[in-house]
PDB file of C-alpha atoms in Angstrom:
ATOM      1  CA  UNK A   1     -90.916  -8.367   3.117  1.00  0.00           C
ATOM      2  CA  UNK A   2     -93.526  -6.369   0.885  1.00  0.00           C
ATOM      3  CA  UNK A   3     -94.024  -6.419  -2.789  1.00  0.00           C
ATOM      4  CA  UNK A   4     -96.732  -5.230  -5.497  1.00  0.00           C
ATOM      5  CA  UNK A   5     -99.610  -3.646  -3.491  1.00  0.00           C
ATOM      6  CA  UNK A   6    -103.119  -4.556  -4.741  1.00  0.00           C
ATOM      7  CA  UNK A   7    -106.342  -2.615  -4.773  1.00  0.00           C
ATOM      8  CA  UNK A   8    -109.124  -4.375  -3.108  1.00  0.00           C
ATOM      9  CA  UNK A   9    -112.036  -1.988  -4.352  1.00  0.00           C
ATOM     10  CA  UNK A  10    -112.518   0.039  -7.800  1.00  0.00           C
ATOM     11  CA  UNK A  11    -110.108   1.924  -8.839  1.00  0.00           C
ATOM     12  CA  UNK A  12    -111.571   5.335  -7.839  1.00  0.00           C
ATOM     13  CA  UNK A  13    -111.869   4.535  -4.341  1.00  0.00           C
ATOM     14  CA  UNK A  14    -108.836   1.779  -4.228  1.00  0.00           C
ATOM     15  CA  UNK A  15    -106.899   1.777  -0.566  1.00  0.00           C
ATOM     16  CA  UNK A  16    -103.436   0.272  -1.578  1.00  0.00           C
ATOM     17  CA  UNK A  17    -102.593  -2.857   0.535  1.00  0.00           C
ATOM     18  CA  UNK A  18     -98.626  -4.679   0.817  1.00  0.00           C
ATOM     19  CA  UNK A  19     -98.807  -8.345  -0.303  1.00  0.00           C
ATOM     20  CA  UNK A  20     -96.145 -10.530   1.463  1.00  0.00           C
ATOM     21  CA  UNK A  21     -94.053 -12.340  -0.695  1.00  0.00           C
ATOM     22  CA  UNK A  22     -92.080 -14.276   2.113  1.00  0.00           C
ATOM     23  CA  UNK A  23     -94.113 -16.516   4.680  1.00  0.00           C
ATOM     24  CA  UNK A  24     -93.604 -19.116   6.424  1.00  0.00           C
ATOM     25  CA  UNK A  25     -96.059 -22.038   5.882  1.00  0.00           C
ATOM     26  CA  UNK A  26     -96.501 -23.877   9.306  1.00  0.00           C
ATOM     27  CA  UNK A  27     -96.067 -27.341   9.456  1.00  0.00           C
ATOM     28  CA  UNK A  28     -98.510 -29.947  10.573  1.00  0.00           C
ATOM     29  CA  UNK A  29     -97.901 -31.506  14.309  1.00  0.00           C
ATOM     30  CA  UNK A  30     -99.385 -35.138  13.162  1.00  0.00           C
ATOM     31  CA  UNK A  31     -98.090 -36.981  10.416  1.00  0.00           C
ATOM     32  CA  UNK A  32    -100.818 -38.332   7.793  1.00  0.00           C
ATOM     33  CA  UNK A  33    -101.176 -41.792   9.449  1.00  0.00           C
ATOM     34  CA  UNK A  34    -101.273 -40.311  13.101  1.00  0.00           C
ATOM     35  CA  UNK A  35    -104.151 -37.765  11.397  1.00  0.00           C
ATOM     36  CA  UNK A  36    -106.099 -40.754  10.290  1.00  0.00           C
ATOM     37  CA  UNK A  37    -105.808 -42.707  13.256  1.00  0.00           C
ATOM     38  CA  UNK A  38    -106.758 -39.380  15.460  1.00  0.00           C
ATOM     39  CA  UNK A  39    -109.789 -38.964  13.582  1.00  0.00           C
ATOM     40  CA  UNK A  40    -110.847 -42.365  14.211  1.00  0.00           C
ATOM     41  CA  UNK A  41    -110.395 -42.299  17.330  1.00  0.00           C
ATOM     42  CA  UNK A  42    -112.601 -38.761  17.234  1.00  0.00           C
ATOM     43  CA  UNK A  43    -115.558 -40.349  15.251  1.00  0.00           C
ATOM     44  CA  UNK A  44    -115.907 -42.679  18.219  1.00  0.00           C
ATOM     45  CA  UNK A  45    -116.148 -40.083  20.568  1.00  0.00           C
ATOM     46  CA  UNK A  46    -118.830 -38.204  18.481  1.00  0.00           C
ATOM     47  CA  UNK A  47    -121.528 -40.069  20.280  1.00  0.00           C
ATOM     48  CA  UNK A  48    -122.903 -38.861  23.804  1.00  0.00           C
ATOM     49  CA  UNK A  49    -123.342 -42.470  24.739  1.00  0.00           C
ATOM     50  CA  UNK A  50    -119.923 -43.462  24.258  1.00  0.00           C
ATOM     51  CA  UNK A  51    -118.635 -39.972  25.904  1.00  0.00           C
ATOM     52  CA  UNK A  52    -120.718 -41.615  28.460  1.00  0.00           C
ATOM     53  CA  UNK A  53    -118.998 -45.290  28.116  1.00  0.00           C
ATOM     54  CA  UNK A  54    -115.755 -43.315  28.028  1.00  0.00           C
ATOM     55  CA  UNK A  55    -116.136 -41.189  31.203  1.00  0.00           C
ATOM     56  CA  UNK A  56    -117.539 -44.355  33.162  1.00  0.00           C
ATOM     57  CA  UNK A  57    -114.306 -46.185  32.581  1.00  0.00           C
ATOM     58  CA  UNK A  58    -111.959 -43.403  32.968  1.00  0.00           C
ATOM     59  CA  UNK A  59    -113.577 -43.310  36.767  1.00  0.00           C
ATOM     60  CA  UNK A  60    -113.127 -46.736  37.098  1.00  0.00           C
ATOM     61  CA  UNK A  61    -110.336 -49.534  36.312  1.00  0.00           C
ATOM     62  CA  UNK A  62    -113.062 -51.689  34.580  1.00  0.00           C
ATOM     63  CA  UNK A  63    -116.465 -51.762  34.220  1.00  0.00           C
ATOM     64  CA  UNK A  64    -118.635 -54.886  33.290  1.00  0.00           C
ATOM     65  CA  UNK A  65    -120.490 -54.867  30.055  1.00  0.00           C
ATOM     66  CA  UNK A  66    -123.615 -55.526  32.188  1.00  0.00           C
ATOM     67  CA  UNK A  67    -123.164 -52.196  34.063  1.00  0.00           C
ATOM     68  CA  UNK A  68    -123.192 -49.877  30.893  1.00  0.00           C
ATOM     69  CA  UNK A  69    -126.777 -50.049  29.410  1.00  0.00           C
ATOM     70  CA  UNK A  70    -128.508 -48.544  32.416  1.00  0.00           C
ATOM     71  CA  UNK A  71    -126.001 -45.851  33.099  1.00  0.00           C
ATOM     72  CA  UNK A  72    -125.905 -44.963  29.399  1.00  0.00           C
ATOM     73  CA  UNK A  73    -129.936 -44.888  28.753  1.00  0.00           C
ATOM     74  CA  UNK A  74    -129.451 -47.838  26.106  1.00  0.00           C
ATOM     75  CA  UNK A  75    -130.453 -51.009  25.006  1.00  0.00           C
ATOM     76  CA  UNK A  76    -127.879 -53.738  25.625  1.00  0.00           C
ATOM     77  CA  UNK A  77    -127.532 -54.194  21.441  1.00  0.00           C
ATOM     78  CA  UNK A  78    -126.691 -50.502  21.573  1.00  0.00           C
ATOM     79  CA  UNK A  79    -124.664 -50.687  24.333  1.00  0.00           C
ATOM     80  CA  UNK A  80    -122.739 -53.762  22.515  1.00  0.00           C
ATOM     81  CA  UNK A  81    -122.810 -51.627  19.325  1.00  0.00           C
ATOM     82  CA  UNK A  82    -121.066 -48.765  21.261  1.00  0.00           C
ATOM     83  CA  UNK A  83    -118.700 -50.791  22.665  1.00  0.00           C
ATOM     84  CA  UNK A  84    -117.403 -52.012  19.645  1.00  0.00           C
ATOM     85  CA  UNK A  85    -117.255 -48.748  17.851  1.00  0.00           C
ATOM     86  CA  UNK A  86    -114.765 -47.839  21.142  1.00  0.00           C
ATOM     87  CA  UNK A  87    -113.022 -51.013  20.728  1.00  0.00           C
ATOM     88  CA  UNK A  88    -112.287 -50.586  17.184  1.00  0.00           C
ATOM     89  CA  UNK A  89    -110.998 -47.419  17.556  1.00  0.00           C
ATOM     90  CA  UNK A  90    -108.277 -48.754  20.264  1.00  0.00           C
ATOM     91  CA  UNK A  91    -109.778 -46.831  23.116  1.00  0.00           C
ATOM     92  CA  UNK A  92    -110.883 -49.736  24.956  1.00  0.00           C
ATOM     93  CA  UNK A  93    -110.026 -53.217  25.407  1.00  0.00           C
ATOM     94  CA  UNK A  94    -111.866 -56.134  27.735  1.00  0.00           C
ATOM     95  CA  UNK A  95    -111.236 -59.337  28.447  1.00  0.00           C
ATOM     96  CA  UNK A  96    -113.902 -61.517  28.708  1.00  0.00           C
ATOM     97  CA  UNK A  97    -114.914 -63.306  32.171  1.00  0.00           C
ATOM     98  CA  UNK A  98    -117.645 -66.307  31.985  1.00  0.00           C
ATOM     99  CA  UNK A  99    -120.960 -64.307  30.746  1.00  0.00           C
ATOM    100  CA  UNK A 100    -119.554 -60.903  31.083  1.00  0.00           C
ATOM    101  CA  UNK A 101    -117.113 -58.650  29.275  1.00  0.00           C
ATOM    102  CA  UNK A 102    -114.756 -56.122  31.398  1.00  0.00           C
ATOM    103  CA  UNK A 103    -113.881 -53.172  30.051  1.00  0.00           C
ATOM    104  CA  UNK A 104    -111.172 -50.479  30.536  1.00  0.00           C
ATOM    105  CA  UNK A 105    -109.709 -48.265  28.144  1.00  0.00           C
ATOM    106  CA  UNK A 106    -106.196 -47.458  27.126  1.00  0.00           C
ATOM    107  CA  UNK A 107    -103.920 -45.330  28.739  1.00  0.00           C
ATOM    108  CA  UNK A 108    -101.409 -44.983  25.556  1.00  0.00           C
ATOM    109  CA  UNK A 109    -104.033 -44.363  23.207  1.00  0.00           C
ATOM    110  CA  UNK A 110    -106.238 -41.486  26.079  1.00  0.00           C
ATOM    111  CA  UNK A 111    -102.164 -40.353  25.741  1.00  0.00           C
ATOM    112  CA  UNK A 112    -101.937 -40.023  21.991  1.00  0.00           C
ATOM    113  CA  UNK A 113    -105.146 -37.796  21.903  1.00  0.00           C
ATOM    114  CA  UNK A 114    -104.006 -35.354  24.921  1.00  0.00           C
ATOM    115  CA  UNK A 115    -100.396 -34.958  23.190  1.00  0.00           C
ATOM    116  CA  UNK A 116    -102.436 -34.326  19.586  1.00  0.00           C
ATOM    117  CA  UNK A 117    -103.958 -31.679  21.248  1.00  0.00           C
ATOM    118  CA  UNK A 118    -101.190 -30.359  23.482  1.00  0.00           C
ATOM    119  CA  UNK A 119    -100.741 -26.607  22.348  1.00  0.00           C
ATOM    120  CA  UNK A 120     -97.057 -25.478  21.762  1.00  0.00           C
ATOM    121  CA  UNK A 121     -95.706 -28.709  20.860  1.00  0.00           C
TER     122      UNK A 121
END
């Protein structure tokens, strides 16, 4: 539905344009809490090296702490520092074995990003 036109330009050279008064706003697919805890989980992934971490364990069903550093390029105190920053954005989990950590991530929460995403939902 059109209303008032407006005149972008001066009024000597002024094109006349509709303005719609009835639009539909779209709604937003994620709720505010699902939002936040998407971006989290987003931050995490801003980092090659845990793209990296990420990809290793998605190829594998666990990985050993020990296994990450030289794959990834990195220090073992970045590698732990990585790891954490995955961890504490619930994409990973690992249990710990003697000396070493295992890691794998977490289906449900691989799950919640893919859906986020999903067009036409």
């Amino acid at each position: 539905m059109t209303s008032p036109t407006i005149s972008p330009v001066a009024p000597g050279n002024a094109r006349t344009l509709p303005v719609l008064t009835d639009c539909c706003t779209p709604s937003s697919a994620v709720s505010d809490d699902d939002a936040s805890l998407l971006a989290g989980m987003f931050k995490a992934l801003a980092d090659p090296a845990r793209v990296k971490i990420l990809s290793m364990l998605l190829n594998a069903d666990e990985v050993c702490a020990c296994d990450f550093s030289a794959s990834i390029g990195k220090t073992a105190a970045t590698t732990s520092h990585h790891l954490k920053l995955l961890r504490d954005a619930g994409l990973i989990t690992g249990d710990r074995r003697g000396t070493w950590v295992y890691y794998r991530v977490i289906p449900e929460r691989l799950a919640a990003i893919r859906d986020a995403l999903s067009l036409g939902r």
